[in-house]
PDB file of C-alpha atoms in Angstrom:
ATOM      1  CA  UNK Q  51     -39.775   4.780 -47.177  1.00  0.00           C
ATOM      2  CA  UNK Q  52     -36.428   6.503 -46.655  1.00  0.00           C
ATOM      3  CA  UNK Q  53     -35.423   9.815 -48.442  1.00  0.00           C
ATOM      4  CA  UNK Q  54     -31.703  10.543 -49.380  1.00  0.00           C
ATOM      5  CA  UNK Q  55     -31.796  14.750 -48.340  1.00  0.00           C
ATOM      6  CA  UNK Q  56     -29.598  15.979 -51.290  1.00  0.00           C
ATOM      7  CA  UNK Q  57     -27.643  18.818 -49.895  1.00  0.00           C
ATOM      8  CA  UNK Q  58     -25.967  20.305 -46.455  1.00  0.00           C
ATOM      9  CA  UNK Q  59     -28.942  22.568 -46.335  1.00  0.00           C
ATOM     10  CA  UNK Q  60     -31.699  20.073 -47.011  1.00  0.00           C
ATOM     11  CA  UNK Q  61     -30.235  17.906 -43.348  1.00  0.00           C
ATOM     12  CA  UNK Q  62     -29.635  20.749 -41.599  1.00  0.00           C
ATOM     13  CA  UNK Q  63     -33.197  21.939 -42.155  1.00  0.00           C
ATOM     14  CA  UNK Q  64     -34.218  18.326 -41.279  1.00  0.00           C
ATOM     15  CA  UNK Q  65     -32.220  18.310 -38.585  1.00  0.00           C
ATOM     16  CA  UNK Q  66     -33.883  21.447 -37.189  1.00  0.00           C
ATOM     17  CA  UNK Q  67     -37.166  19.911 -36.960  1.00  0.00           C
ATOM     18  CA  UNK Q  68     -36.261  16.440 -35.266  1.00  0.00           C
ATOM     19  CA  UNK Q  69     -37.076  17.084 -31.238  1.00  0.00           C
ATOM     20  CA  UNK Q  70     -34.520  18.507 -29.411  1.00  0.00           C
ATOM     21  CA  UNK Q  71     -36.267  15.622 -26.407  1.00  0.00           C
ATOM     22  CA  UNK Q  72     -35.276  12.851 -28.995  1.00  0.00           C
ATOM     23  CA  UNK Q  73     -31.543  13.787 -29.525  1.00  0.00           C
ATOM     24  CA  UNK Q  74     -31.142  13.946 -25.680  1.00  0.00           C
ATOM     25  CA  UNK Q  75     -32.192  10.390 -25.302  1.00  0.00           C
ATOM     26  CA  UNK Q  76     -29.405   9.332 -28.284  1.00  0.00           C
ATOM     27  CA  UNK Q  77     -26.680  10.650 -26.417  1.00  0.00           C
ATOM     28  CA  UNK Q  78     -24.649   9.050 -23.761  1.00  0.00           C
ATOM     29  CA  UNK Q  79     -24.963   9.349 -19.961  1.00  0.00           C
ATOM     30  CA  UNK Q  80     -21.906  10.957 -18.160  1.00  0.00           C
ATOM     31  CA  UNK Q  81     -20.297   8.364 -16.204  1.00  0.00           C
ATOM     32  CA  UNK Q  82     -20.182   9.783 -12.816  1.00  0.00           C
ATOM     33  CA  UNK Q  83     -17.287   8.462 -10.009  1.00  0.00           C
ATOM     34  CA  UNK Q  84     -18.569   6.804  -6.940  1.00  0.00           C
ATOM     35  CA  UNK Q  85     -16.531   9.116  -4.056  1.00  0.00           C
ATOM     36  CA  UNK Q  86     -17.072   5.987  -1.193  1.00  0.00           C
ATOM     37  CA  UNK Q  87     -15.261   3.782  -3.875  1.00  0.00           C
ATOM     38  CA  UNK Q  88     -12.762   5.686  -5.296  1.00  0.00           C
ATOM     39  CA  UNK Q  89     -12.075   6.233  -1.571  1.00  0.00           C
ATOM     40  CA  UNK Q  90     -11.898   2.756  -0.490  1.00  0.00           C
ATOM     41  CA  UNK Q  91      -9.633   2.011  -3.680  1.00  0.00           C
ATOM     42  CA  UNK Q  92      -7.342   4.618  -2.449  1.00  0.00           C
ATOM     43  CA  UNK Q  93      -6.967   3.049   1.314  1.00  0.00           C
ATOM     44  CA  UNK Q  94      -6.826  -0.360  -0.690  1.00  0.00           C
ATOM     45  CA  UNK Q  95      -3.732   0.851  -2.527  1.00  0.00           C
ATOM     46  CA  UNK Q  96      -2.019   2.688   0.175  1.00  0.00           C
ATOM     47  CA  UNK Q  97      -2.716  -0.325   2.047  1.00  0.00           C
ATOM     48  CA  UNK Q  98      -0.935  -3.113  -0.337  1.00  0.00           C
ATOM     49  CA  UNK Q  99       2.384  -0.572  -1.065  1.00  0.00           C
ATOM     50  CA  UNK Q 100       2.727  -0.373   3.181  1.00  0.00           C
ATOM     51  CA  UNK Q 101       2.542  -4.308   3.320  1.00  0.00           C
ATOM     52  CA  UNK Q 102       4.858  -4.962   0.479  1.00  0.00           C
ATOM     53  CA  UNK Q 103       7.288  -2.382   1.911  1.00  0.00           C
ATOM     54  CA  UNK Q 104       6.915  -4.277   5.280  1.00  0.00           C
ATOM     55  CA  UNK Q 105       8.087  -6.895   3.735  1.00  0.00           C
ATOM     56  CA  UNK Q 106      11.153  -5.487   2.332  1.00  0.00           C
ATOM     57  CA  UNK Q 107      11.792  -4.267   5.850  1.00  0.00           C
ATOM     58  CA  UNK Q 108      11.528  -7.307   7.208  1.00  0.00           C
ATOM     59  CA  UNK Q 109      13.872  -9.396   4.845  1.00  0.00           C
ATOM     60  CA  UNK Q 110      16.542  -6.739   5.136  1.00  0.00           C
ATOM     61  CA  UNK Q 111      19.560  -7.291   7.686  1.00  0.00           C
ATOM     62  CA  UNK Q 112      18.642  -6.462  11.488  1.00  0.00           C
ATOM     63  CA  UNK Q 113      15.255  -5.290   9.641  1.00  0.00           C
ATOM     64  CA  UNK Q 114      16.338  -1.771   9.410  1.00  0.00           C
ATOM     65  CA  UNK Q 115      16.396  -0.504   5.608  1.00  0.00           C
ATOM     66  CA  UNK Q 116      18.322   2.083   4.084  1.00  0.00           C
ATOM     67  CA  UNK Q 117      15.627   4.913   2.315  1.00  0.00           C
ATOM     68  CA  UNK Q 118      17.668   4.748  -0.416  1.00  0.00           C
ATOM     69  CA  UNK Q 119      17.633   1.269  -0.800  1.00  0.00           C
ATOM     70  CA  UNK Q 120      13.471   1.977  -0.278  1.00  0.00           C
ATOM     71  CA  UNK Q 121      13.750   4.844  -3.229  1.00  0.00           C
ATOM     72  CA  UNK Q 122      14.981   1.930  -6.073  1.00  0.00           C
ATOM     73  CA  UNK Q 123      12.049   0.061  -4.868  1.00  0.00           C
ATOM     74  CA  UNK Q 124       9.385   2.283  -5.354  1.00  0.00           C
ATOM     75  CA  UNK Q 125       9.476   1.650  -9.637  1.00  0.00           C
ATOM     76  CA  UNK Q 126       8.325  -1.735  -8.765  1.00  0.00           C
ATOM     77  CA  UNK Q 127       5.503  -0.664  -5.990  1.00  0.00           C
ATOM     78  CA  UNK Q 128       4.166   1.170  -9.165  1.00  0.00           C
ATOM     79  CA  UNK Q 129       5.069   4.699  -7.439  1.00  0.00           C
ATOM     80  CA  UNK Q 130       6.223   7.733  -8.048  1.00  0.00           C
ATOM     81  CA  UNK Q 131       8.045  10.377  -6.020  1.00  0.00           C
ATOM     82  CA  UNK Q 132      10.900  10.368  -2.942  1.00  0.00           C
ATOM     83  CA  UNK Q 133      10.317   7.396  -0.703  1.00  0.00           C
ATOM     84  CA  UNK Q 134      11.161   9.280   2.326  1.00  0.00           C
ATOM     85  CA  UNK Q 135       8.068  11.449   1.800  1.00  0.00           C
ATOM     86  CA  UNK Q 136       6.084   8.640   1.201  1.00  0.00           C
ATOM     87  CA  UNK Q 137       7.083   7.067   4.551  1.00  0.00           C
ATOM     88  CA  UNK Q 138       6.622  10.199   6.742  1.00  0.00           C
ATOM     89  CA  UNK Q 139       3.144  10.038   5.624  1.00  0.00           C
ATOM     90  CA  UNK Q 140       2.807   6.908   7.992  1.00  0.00           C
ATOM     91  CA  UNK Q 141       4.477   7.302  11.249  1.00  0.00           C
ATOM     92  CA  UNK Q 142       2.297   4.571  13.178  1.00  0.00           C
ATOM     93  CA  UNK Q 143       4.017   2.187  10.454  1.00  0.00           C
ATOM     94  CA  UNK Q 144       7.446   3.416   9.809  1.00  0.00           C
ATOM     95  CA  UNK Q 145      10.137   4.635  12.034  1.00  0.00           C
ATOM     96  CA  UNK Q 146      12.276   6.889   9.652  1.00  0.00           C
ATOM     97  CA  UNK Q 147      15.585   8.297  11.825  1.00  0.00           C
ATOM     98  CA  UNK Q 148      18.752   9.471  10.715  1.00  0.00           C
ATOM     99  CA  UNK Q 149      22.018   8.292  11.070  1.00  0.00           C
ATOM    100  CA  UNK Q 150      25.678   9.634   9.598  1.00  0.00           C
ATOM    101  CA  UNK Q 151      23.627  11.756   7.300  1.00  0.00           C
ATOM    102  CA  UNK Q 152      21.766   8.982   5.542  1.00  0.00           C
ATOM    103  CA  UNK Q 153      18.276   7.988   6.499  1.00  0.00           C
ATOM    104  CA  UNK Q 154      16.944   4.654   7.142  1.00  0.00           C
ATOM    105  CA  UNK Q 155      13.822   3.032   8.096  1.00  0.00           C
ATOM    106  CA  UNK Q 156      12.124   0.294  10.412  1.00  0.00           C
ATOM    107  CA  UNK Q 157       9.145  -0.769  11.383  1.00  0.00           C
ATOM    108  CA  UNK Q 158       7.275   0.669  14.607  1.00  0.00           C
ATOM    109  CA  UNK Q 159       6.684  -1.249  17.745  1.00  0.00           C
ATOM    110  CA  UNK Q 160       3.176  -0.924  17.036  1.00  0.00           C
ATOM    111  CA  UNK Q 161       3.655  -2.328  13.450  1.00  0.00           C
ATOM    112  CA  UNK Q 162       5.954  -5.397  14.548  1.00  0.00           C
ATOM    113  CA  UNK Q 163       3.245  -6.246  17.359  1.00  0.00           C
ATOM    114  CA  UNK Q 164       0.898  -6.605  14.067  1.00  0.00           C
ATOM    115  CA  UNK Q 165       3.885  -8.505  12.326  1.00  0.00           C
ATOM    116  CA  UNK Q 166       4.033 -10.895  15.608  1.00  0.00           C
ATOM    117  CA  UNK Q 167       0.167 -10.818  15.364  1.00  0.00           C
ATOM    118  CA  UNK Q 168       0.309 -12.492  11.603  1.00  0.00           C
ATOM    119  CA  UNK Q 169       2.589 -14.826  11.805  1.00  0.00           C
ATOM    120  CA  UNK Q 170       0.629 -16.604  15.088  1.00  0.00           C
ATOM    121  CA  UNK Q 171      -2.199 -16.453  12.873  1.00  0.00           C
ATOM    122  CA  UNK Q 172      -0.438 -18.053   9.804  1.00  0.00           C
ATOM    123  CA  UNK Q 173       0.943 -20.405  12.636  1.00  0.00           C
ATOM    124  CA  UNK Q 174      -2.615 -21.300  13.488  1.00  0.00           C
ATOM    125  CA  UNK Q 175      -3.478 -22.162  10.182  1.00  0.00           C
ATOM    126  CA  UNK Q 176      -0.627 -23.903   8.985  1.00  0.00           C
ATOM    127  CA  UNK Q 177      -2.439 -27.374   9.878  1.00  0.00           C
ATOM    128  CA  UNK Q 178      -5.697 -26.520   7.774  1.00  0.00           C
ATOM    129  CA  UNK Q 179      -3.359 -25.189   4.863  1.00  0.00           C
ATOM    130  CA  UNK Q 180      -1.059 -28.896   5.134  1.00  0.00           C
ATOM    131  CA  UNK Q 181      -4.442 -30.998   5.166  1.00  0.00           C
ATOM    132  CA  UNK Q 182      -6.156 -28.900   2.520  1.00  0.00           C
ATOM    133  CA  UNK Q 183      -2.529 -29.638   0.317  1.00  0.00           C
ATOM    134  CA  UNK Q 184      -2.796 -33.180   1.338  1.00  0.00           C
ATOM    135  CA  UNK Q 185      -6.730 -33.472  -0.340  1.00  0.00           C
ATOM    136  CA  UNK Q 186      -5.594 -31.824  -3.247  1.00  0.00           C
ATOM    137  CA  UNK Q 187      -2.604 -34.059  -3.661  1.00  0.00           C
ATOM    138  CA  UNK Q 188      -4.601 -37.030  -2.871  1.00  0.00           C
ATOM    139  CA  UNK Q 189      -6.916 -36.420  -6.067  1.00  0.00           C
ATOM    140  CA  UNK Q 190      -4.096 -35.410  -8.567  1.00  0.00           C
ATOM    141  CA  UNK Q 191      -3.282 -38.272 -10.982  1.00  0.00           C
ATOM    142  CA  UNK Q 192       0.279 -38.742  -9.367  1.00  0.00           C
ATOM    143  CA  UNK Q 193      -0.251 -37.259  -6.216  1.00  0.00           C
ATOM    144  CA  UNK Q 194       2.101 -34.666  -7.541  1.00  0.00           C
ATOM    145  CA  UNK Q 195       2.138 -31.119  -8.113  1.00  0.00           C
ATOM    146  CA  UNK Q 196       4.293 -28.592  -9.232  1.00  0.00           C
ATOM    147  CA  UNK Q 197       5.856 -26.306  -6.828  1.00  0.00           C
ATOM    148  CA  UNK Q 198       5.357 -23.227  -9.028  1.00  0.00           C
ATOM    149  CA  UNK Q 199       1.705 -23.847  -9.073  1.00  0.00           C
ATOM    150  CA  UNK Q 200       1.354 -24.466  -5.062  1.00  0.00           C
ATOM    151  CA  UNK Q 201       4.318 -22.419  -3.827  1.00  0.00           C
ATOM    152  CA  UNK Q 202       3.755 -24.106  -0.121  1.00  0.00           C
ATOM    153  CA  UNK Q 203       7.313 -24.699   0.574  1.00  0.00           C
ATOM    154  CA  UNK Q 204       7.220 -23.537   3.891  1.00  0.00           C
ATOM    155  CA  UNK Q 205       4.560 -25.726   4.687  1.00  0.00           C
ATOM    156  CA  UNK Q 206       6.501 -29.304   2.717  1.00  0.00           C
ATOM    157  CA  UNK Q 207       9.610 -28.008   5.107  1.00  0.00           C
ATOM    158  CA  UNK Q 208       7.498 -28.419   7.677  1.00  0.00           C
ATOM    159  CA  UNK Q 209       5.578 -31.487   7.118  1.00  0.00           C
ATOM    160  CA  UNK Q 210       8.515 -33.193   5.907  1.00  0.00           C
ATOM    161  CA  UNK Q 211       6.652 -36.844   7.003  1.00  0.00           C
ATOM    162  CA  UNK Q 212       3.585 -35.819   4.382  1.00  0.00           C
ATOM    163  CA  UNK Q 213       5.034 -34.118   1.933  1.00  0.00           C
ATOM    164  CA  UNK Q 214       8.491 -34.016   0.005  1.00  0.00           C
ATOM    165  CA  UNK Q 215       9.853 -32.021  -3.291  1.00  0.00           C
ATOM    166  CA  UNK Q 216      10.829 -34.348  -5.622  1.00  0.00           C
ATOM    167  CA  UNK Q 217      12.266 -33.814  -9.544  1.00  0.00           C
ATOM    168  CA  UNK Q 218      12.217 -36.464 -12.088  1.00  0.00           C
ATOM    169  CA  UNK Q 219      12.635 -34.490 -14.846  1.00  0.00           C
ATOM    170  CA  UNK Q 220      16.000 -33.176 -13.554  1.00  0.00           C
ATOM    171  CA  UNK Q 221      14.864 -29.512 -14.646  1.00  0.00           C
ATOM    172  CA  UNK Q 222      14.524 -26.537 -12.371  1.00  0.00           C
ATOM    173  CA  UNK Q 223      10.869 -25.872 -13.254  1.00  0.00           C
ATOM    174  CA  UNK Q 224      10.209 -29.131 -12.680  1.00  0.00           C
ATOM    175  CA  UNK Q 225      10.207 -29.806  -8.790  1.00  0.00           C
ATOM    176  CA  UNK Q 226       7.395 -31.091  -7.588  1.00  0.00           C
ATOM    177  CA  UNK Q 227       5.796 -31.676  -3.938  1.00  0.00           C
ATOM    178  CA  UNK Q 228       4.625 -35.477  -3.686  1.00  0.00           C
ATOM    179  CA  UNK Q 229       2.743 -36.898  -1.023  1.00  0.00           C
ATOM    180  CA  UNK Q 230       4.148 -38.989   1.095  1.00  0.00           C
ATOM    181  CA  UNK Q 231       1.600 -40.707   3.525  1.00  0.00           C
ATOM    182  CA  UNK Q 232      -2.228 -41.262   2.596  1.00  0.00           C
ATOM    183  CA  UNK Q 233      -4.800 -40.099   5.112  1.00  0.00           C
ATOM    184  CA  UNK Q 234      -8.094 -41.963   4.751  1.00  0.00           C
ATOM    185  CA  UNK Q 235     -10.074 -39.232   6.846  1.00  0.00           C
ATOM    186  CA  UNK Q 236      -9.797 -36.445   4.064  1.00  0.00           C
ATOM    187  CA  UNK Q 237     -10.252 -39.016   1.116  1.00  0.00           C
ATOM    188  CA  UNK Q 238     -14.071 -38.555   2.594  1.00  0.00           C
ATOM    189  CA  UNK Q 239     -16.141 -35.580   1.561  1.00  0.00           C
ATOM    190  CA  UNK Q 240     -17.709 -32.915   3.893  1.00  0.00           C
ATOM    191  CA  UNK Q 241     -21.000 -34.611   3.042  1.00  0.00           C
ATOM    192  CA  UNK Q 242     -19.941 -38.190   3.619  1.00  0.00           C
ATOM    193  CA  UNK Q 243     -18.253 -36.756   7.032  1.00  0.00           C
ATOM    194  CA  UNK Q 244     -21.662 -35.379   8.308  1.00  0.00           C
ATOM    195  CA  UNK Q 245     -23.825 -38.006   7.346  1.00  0.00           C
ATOM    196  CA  UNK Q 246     -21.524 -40.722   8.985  1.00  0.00           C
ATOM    197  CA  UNK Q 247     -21.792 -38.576  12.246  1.00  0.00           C
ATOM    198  CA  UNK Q 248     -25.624 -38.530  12.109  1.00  0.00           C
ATOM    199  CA  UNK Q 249     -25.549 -42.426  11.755  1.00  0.00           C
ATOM    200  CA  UNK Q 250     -23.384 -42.370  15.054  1.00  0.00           C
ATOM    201  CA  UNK Q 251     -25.397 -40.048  16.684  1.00  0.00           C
ATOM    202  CA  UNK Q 252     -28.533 -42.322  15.812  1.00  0.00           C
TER     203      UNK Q 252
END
């Protein structure tokens, strides 16, 4: 049965005499911060702002960018505070000098030896990426897809006997990448692939 306490004095006098053990276990646990991950979150950050300013390095002419230019960019890195600061934190990375009294920025030897590094890499697996495009192609209705949904130009450029952009629509967000040549070898799944080379190896 439940009992409506009539007055303020009545529920605190009720309240007195519930166990101080069982309002502990009602309230909630402080949410403590895991130092290792709020760590690694930090390096993660750090880590995407210095690639993304790479690349703004790298797209600028002779690859040498004023830090003013750098300083308009930092509202879209999501940061705060004077870019040249941010890139004197990082010396291995950027090479900040100054020249007539304004201060620009390029990347380090070290840095463009890692640049060199990634796009031999992304060289290497330019032929995986093209055949993995081709599958997909392959099963789409048209063997068509749109270009904002791939965003593989580079590699259509490149493969210009497998691939081409095409636009029937005659809109801009329209173009498409069609496939040009059919391969029979990846219109066979990884499991059709390994049990025809067991029946050859029988």
């Amino acid at each position: 049965m439940v009992r409506f306490l009539g007055s303020s004095t009545a529920i605190q006098h009720h309240t007195k005499s519930i166990p101080l053990l069982i309002i502990r276990r009602f309230s909630l646990p402080s949410t403590r911060k895991d130092p290792d991950l709020e760590s690694a979150l930090s390096r993660n950050k750090r880590w995407i702002v210095n690639s993304r300013l790479k690349n703004i390095i790298l797209r600028c002419p002779n690859q040498v960018a004023p830090v003013k230019f750098l300083q308009k960019k930092f509202k879209t890195l999501d940061l705060q505070g004077k870019a040249l600061n941010w890139l004197k934190k990082y010396p291995c990375c950027f090479d900040v000098y100054l020249d007539e009294d304004e201060y620009y920025c390029r990347l380090t030897k070290p840095m463009m030896a890692l640049v060199e590094e990634e796009e031999l890499v992304k060289e290497a697996q330019e032929p995986v990426l093209a055949d993995r495009l081709a599958k997909l192609l392959m099963m789409s209705v048209h063997q068509r897809l749109n270009v904002v949904m791939v965003k593989l130009n580079e590699i259509v450029a490149k493969y210009g006997d497998v691939f081409r952009l095409v636009n029937y629509s005659g809109r801009k967000s329209s173009m498409e990448i069609e496939l040009l040549s059919w391969k029979p070898e990846l219109a066979v799944s990884a499991v059709e692939a390994a049990a025809a080379g067991k029946r050859k190896q029988m």
